[in-house]
mmCIF file of C-alpha atoms in Angstrom:
data_model
loop_
_atom_site.group_PDB
_atom_site.id
_atom_site.type_symbol
_atom_site.label_atom_id
_atom_site.label_comp_id
_atom_site.label_asym_id
_atom_site.label_seq_id
_atom_site.Cartn_x
_atom_site.Cartn_y
_atom_site.Cartn_z
ATOM 1 C CA MET E 1 -127.482 54.777 128.145
ATOM 2 C CA LEU E 2 -129.841 52.172 125.890
ATOM 3 C CA LEU E 3 -129.559 48.831 126.403
ATOM 4 C CA CYS E 4 -130.584 46.619 123.364
ATOM 5 C CA LEU E 5 -131.138 43.139 123.729
ATOM 6 C CA ASP E 6 -132.454 40.565 120.919
ATOM 7 C CA VAL E 7 -133.488 36.884 121.962
ATOM 8 C CA GLY E 8 -132.899 34.723 119.354
ATOM 9 C CA ASN E 9 -133.107 30.601 119.231
ATOM 10 C CA THR E 10 -129.812 29.898 119.835
ATOM 11 C CA GLN E 11 -128.407 33.745 121.520
ATOM 12 C CA LEU E 12 -129.100 36.467 123.412
ATOM 13 C CA TYR E 13 -127.654 39.267 121.606
ATOM 14 C CA VAL E 14 -126.915 42.411 123.625
ATOM 15 C CA GLY E 15 -126.223 45.473 122.612
ATOM 16 C CA LEU E 16 -124.946 48.885 125.081
ATOM 17 C CA PHE E 17 -125.653 52.553 122.567
ATOM 18 C CA ASP E 18 -124.684 56.331 124.134
ATOM 19 C CA GLY E 19 -126.797 58.192 121.121
ATOM 20 C CA ASP E 20 -125.989 56.772 118.240
ATOM 21 C CA LYS E 21 -122.860 54.575 119.059
ATOM 22 C CA ILE E 22 -122.374 51.288 119.869
ATOM 23 C CA LEU E 23 -120.089 50.778 122.933
ATOM 24 C CA LEU E 24 -120.401 47.272 124.064
ATOM 25 C CA ARG E 25 -122.024 43.899 122.254
ATOM 26 C CA CYS E 26 -121.856 40.395 123.673
ATOM 27 C CA ARG E 27 -123.778 37.296 124.082
ATOM 28 C CA ARG E 28 -124.962 34.146 125.916
ATOM 29 C CA THR E 29 -127.031 31.231 124.918
ATOM 30 C CA SER E 30 -130.768 31.390 124.968
ATOM 31 C CA LYS E 31 -131.345 27.872 125.088
ATOM 32 C CA ASP E 32 -131.267 26.960 128.556
ATOM 33 C CA GLN E 33 -134.109 28.894 130.087
ATOM 34 C CA ALA E 34 -132.480 30.980 132.737
ATOM 35 C CA SER E 35 -134.272 32.855 135.821
ATOM 36 C CA SER E 36 -134.360 35.921 136.065
ATOM 37 C CA ASP E 37 -131.530 37.025 138.534
ATOM 38 C CA GLU E 38 -129.108 34.421 135.937
ATOM 39 C CA TYR E 39 -130.304 36.820 132.847
ATOM 40 C CA GLY E 40 -129.749 40.034 135.429
ATOM 41 C CA ILE E 41 -126.612 39.096 137.043
ATOM 42 C CA PHE E 42 -125.163 38.042 133.200
ATOM 43 C CA LEU E 43 -126.073 41.439 132.426
ATOM 44 C CA ARG E 44 -125.026 43.469 135.069
ATOM 45 C CA THR E 45 -121.630 41.508 135.092
ATOM 46 C CA ALA E 46 -121.259 41.853 131.330
ATOM 47 C CA LEU E 47 -121.641 45.484 132.254
ATOM 48 C CA ARG E 48 -118.753 45.808 134.813
ATOM 49 C CA GLU E 49 -116.707 43.211 133.524
ATOM 50 C CA ASN E 50 -115.933 45.755 130.162
ATOM 51 C CA GLY E 51 -115.924 49.191 132.058
ATOM 52 C CA PHE E 52 -119.453 50.074 132.580
ATOM 53 C CA ASP E 53 -121.637 51.170 135.007
ATOM 54 C CA PRO E 54 -124.883 49.454 135.166
ATOM 55 C CA SER E 55 -126.472 52.256 137.114
ATOM 56 C CA LEU E 56 -126.262 54.797 133.896
ATOM 57 C CA VAL E 57 -128.741 52.435 131.890
ATOM 58 C CA SER E 58 -131.210 54.533 131.847
ATOM 59 C CA HIS E 59 -133.295 52.439 128.933
ATOM 60 C CA ILE E 60 -133.864 48.837 127.750
ATOM 61 C CA VAL E 61 -135.641 47.633 124.235
ATOM 62 C CA MET E 62 -136.227 44.025 123.583
ATOM 63 C CA SER E 63 -136.893 41.957 120.332
ATOM 64 C CA SER E 64 -137.416 38.087 121.106
ATOM 65 C CA VAL E 65 -138.486 35.170 118.876
ATOM 66 C CA VAL E 66 -138.399 32.915 122.109
ATOM 67 C CA PRO E 67 -141.820 33.897 123.644
ATOM 68 C CA GLU E 68 -140.928 31.332 126.735
ATOM 69 C CA ILE E 69 -137.781 33.986 127.665
ATOM 70 C CA ASN E 70 -139.511 36.875 127.630
ATOM 71 C CA HIS E 71 -140.789 37.131 131.470
ATOM 72 C CA SER E 72 -137.388 36.317 132.714
ATOM 73 C CA LEU E 73 -135.522 38.533 131.305
ATOM 74 C CA ALA E 74 -137.821 41.238 131.426
ATOM 75 C CA SER E 75 -138.035 40.620 135.089
ATOM 76 C CA ALA E 76 -134.532 40.788 135.325
ATOM 77 C CA CYS E 77 -134.198 44.384 133.688
ATOM 78 C CA ILE E 78 -137.327 45.481 136.604
ATOM 79 C CA LYS E 79 -135.216 43.688 139.310
ATOM 80 C CA TYR E 80 -131.487 44.443 138.292
ATOM 81 C CA PHE E 81 -131.912 47.850 136.786
ATOM 82 C CA ASP E 82 -135.762 48.967 137.729
ATOM 83 C CA ILE E 83 -136.261 49.341 134.418
ATOM 84 C CA ARG E 84 -139.312 48.145 132.352
ATOM 85 C CA PRO E 85 -138.115 46.932 128.769
ATOM 86 C CA MET E 86 -139.961 48.401 125.738
ATOM 87 C CA ILE E 87 -140.456 44.766 123.913
ATOM 88 C CA ILE E 88 -140.860 44.640 119.899
ATOM 89 C CA ASP E 89 -145.086 44.168 119.417
ATOM 90 C CA GLN E 90 -147.622 44.769 116.776
ATOM 91 C CA THR E 91 -148.315 47.973 119.033
ATOM 92 C CA ILE E 92 -144.811 49.638 118.264
ATOM 93 C CA LYS E 93 -144.316 52.595 116.025
ATOM 94 C CA THR E 94 -141.590 51.317 113.024
ATOM 95 C CA ASP E 95 -142.416 53.814 109.975
ATOM 96 C CA LEU E 96 -143.131 50.499 107.843
ATOM 97 C CA SER E 97 -145.968 49.896 105.913
ATOM 98 C CA ILE E 98 -146.056 46.110 106.873
ATOM 99 C CA LEU E 99 -147.838 44.278 103.342
ATOM 100 C CA LEU E 100 -148.623 41.059 105.082
ATOM 101 C CA GLU E 101 -151.743 39.432 105.534
ATOM 102 C CA SER E 102 -151.141 39.156 108.986
ATOM 103 C CA PRO E 103 -148.683 41.908 109.868
ATOM 104 C CA GLY E 104 -149.152 41.005 113.938
ATOM 105 C CA GLU E 105 -146.969 37.478 112.563
ATOM 106 C CA LEU E 106 -143.948 39.241 111.367
ATOM 107 C CA GLY E 107 -141.103 38.348 113.928
ATOM 108 C CA ALA E 108 -139.845 40.804 116.476
ATOM 109 C CA ASP E 109 -136.351 40.036 115.173
ATOM 110 C CA LEU E 110 -137.250 40.788 111.258
ATOM 111 C CA VAL E 111 -138.994 44.233 112.553
ATOM 112 C CA ALA E 112 -135.633 45.096 113.662
ATOM 113 C CA ASN E 113 -133.879 44.178 110.981
ATOM 114 C CA ALA E 114 -135.936 46.715 108.909
ATOM 115 C CA VAL E 115 -136.108 49.440 110.541
ATOM 116 C CA GLY E 116 -132.418 49.479 111.087
ATOM 117 C CA ALA E 117 -131.675 48.944 107.330
ATOM 118 C CA ILE E 118 -134.560 51.600 106.268
ATOM 119 C CA HIS E 119 -132.524 53.771 108.841
ATOM 120 C CA ARG E 120 -129.163 53.033 107.340
ATOM 121 C CA TYR E 121 -130.115 53.275 103.799
ATOM 122 C CA PRO E 122 -132.860 55.407 103.328
ATOM 123 C CA ASN E 123 -135.050 55.341 99.770
ATOM 124 C CA LYS E 124 -133.493 52.193 98.415
ATOM 125 C CA ASN E 125 -134.991 48.871 97.702
ATOM 126 C CA LEU E 126 -133.667 46.437 100.125
ATOM 127 C CA ILE E 127 -133.184 42.946 100.723
ATOM 128 C CA ILE E 128 -132.015 41.731 104.370
ATOM 129 C CA PHE E 129 -130.684 38.402 104.643
ATOM 130 C CA ASP E 130 -130.376 36.892 108.140
ATOM 131 C CA PHE E 131 -128.118 34.090 108.357
ATOM 132 C CA GLY E 132 -128.377 32.747 111.467
ATOM 133 C CA THR E 133 -130.469 29.913 113.146
ATOM 134 C CA ALA E 134 -132.900 30.073 110.267
ATOM 135 C CA ASN E 135 -132.407 31.713 106.941
ATOM 136 C CA THR E 136 -134.729 34.428 106.414
ATOM 137 C CA ALA E 137 -134.981 37.522 103.869
ATOM 138 C CA CYS E 138 -136.878 40.406 103.786
ATOM 139 C CA VAL E 139 -138.365 42.568 101.318
ATOM 140 C CA ILE E 140 -138.734 46.733 101.172
ATOM 141 C CA ASN E 141 -139.280 48.760 98.620
ATOM 142 C CA ALA E 142 -138.063 52.741 98.762
ATOM 143 C CA LYS E 143 -141.171 53.796 100.194
ATOM 144 C CA LYS E 144 -140.664 51.785 103.636
ATOM 145 C CA GLN E 145 -143.581 49.299 102.411
ATOM 146 C CA TYR E 146 -142.276 45.809 103.982
ATOM 147 C CA LEU E 147 -143.508 43.470 101.014
ATOM 148 C CA GLY E 148 -142.450 39.890 102.539
ATOM 149 C CA GLY E 149 -140.178 37.621 102.574
ATOM 150 C CA LEU E 150 -138.957 34.097 103.277
ATOM 151 C CA ILE E 151 -137.196 31.507 105.543
ATOM 152 C CA THR E 152 -135.594 28.616 105.200
ATOM 153 C CA PRO E 153 -133.281 26.168 107.798
ATOM 154 C CA GLY E 154 -130.452 28.098 108.685
ATOM 155 C CA LEU E 155 -127.230 26.141 108.124
ATOM 156 C CA ARG E 156 -126.381 24.584 111.788
ATOM 157 C CA LEU E 157 -130.030 23.229 111.376
ATOM 158 C CA SER E 158 -129.534 21.703 108.055
ATOM 159 C CA MET E 159 -126.256 20.357 109.668
ATOM 160 C CA LEU E 160 -127.628 18.674 112.770
ATOM 161 C CA ALA E 161 -130.969 17.373 110.406
ATOM 162 C CA LEU E 162 -128.759 15.624 108.324
ATOM 163 C CA GLU E 163 -126.421 14.318 111.420
ATOM 164 C CA GLN E 164 -129.792 13.020 113.076
ATOM 165 C CA GLN E 165 -131.723 11.405 110.728
ATOM 166 C CA THR E 166 -129.027 9.916 108.729
ATOM 167 C CA ALA E 167 -126.894 6.711 109.951
ATOM 168 C CA GLN E 168 -123.295 7.104 108.916
ATOM 169 C CA LEU E 169 -123.597 11.186 108.113
ATOM 170 C CA PRO E 170 -121.473 13.255 110.735
ATOM 171 C CA THR E 171 -121.349 16.711 112.208
ATOM 172 C CA VAL E 172 -118.899 18.661 110.268
ATOM 173 C CA GLU E 173 -117.440 22.601 111.246
ATOM 174 C CA LEU E 174 -119.565 25.356 109.309
ATOM 175 C CA ARG E 175 -117.142 27.092 106.630
ATOM 176 C CA VAL E 176 -116.910 28.074 103.864
ATOM 177 C CA PRO E 177 -115.855 25.129 101.724
ATOM 178 C CA GLU E 178 -112.044 23.756 100.458
ATOM 179 C CA VAL E 179 -113.558 22.509 97.350
ATOM 180 C CA LEU E 180 -116.880 22.644 95.151
ATOM 181 C CA VAL E 181 -116.495 19.431 94.484
ATOM 182 C CA GLY E 182 -116.126 17.398 97.763
ATOM 183 C CA LYS E 183 -113.566 14.421 98.247
ATOM 184 C CA ASN E 184 -114.746 13.107 101.320
ATOM 185 C CA THR E 185 -118.219 12.711 103.525
ATOM 186 C CA ILE E 186 -116.950 15.851 105.400
ATOM 187 C CA GLN E 187 -116.430 17.939 102.489
ATOM 188 C CA TYR E 188 -119.407 16.861 100.880
ATOM 189 C CA ILE E 189 -121.187 17.942 103.627
ATOM 190 C CA GLN E 190 -119.755 21.637 103.651
ATOM 191 C CA SER E 191 -120.402 22.264 100.419
ATOM 192 C CA GLY E 192 -123.562 21.668 99.884
ATOM 193 C CA LEU E 193 -124.402 22.878 103.193
ATOM 194 C CA TYR E 194 -122.739 26.539 102.176
ATOM 195 C CA TYR E 195 -123.666 26.212 98.466
ATOM 196 C CA SER E 196 -127.593 25.434 98.619
ATOM 197 C CA ALA E 197 -127.792 28.617 100.626
ATOM 198 C CA LEU E 198 -125.684 30.667 98.325
ATOM 199 C CA GLY E 199 -127.670 29.358 95.302
ATOM 200 C CA MET E 200 -130.850 30.432 97.334
ATOM 201 C CA ALA E 201 -129.999 33.502 98.161
ATOM 202 C CA LYS E 202 -128.546 34.551 94.282
ATOM 203 C CA GLU E 203 -132.072 33.013 92.482
ATOM 204 C CA PHE E 204 -134.192 34.658 95.324
ATOM 205 C CA ILE E 205 -132.134 38.627 94.771
ATOM 206 C CA HIS E 206 -132.863 37.724 91.120
ATOM 207 C CA HIS E 207 -136.454 36.688 91.216
ATOM 208 C CA VAL E 208 -136.975 39.603 93.633
ATOM 209 C CA LYS E 209 -135.152 41.804 91.359
ATOM 210 C CA HIS E 210 -137.330 41.161 88.142
ATOM 211 C CA LYS E 211 -141.004 40.168 89.651
ATOM 212 C CA HIS E 212 -141.182 42.826 92.288
ATOM 213 C CA PHE E 213 -138.955 45.683 90.784
ATOM 214 C CA ASP E 214 -138.665 45.408 87.381
ATOM 215 C CA GLY E 215 -135.164 45.453 87.230
ATOM 216 C CA GLN E 216 -134.777 48.786 89.250
ATOM 217 C CA ASP E 217 -131.664 48.078 91.392
ATOM 218 C CA LEU E 218 -131.710 47.597 95.014
ATOM 219 C CA LEU E 219 -128.996 47.051 98.006
ATOM 220 C CA VAL E 220 -128.588 43.539 99.697
ATOM 221 C CA ILE E 221 -128.067 43.350 103.241
ATOM 222 C CA GLY E 222 -126.351 40.671 104.794
ATOM 223 C CA THR E 223 -126.706 40.103 108.794
ATOM 224 C CA GLY E 224 -126.917 37.261 111.408
ATOM 225 C CA GLY E 225 -124.476 35.333 113.167
ATOM 226 C CA PHE E 226 -122.916 32.971 109.776
ATOM 227 C CA SER E 227 -123.221 35.583 107.448
ATOM 228 C CA LYS E 228 -119.333 36.165 107.322
ATOM 229 C CA LEU E 229 -119.242 33.291 105.343
ATOM 230 C CA PHE E 230 -120.612 34.459 102.516
ATOM 231 C CA GLU E 231 -118.851 37.751 102.789
ATOM 232 C CA LYS E 232 -116.534 37.549 99.446
ATOM 233 C CA ALA E 233 -119.661 35.469 97.554
ATOM 234 C CA GLY E 234 -120.560 38.598 95.626
ATOM 235 C CA ILE E 235 -124.227 38.231 97.172
ATOM 236 C CA PHE E 236 -123.964 41.159 99.491
ATOM 237 C CA ASP E 237 -123.603 45.053 98.682
ATOM 238 C CA VAL E 238 -122.801 45.235 102.358
ATOM 239 C CA LEU E 239 -122.385 43.195 105.679
ATOM 240 C CA GLU E 240 -124.106 45.152 108.779
ATOM 241 C CA PRO E 241 -123.270 42.635 111.457
ATOM 242 C CA ASP E 242 -125.028 44.890 113.768
ATOM 243 C CA LEU E 243 -128.367 45.473 112.257
ATOM 244 C CA VAL E 244 -130.779 44.001 114.468
ATOM 245 C CA LEU E 245 -129.264 46.336 117.287
ATOM 246 C CA ILE E 246 -129.459 49.211 114.890
ATOM 247 C CA GLY E 247 -133.190 48.482 114.678
ATOM 248 C CA LEU E 248 -133.764 47.947 118.132
ATOM 249 C CA GLN E 249 -132.052 51.877 119.152
ATOM 250 C CA GLN E 250 -134.043 53.153 116.348
ATOM 251 C CA VAL E 251 -137.425 51.620 117.451
ATOM 252 C CA PHE E 252 -136.803 52.795 120.987
ATOM 253 C CA LYS E 253 -135.824 56.350 119.202
ATOM 254 C CA LEU E 254 -139.556 56.021 117.004
ATOM 255 C CA ASN E 255 -141.860 55.073 120.316
ATOM 256 C CA SER E 256 -139.707 57.054 123.248
#
């Protein structure tokens, strides 16, 4: 079995694969600078408590956007599974042609999302929106050329900025707003956060479609922890919550 680890700015997202089938998904915070023992015990316990024998894990692949965690997590894989993980970096084969000024700057999570997308939806022009700690968009054409994208603050970061940098604005629940035009401070913030992200996505899709693809069809994929908020907003053609895990599994297959 293959264990896939995606280290994000907020969470460690874990997936267990048997072939192409995902058997288990679990998460823990990535905010606490845990030791290798803490990561190792978490991973083995999560597997056992869900009915899987940790000794059946034969390979581990890992992506990370939090460099300070990498050593502890890789050490946990070696100590608790006797496996040195495959780590996504600029040397890894992806089947993508990355048309950036500095391809090595592309985040490992974005690489995994892109690989997962071209595997699931081959020969299509794609936009991938990942709504997480940051909002990201990636543009890939039908020739597997990674054209570029954007990054904006995510919903939670935007909310925290309002709470921390203003005197009277509170923290609010991140949700689909009940009303468009708010009638109290909480509704003001919820509407502002939601519709600013939604408007950004709609504008980006429109301009990419006409400026980069001459109006050709493209498939818009949603992923990330907050993507479910926009499931019924009409911006996604498909929602793929496991896209980064699928991409990690495909990267492993390409490089093993």
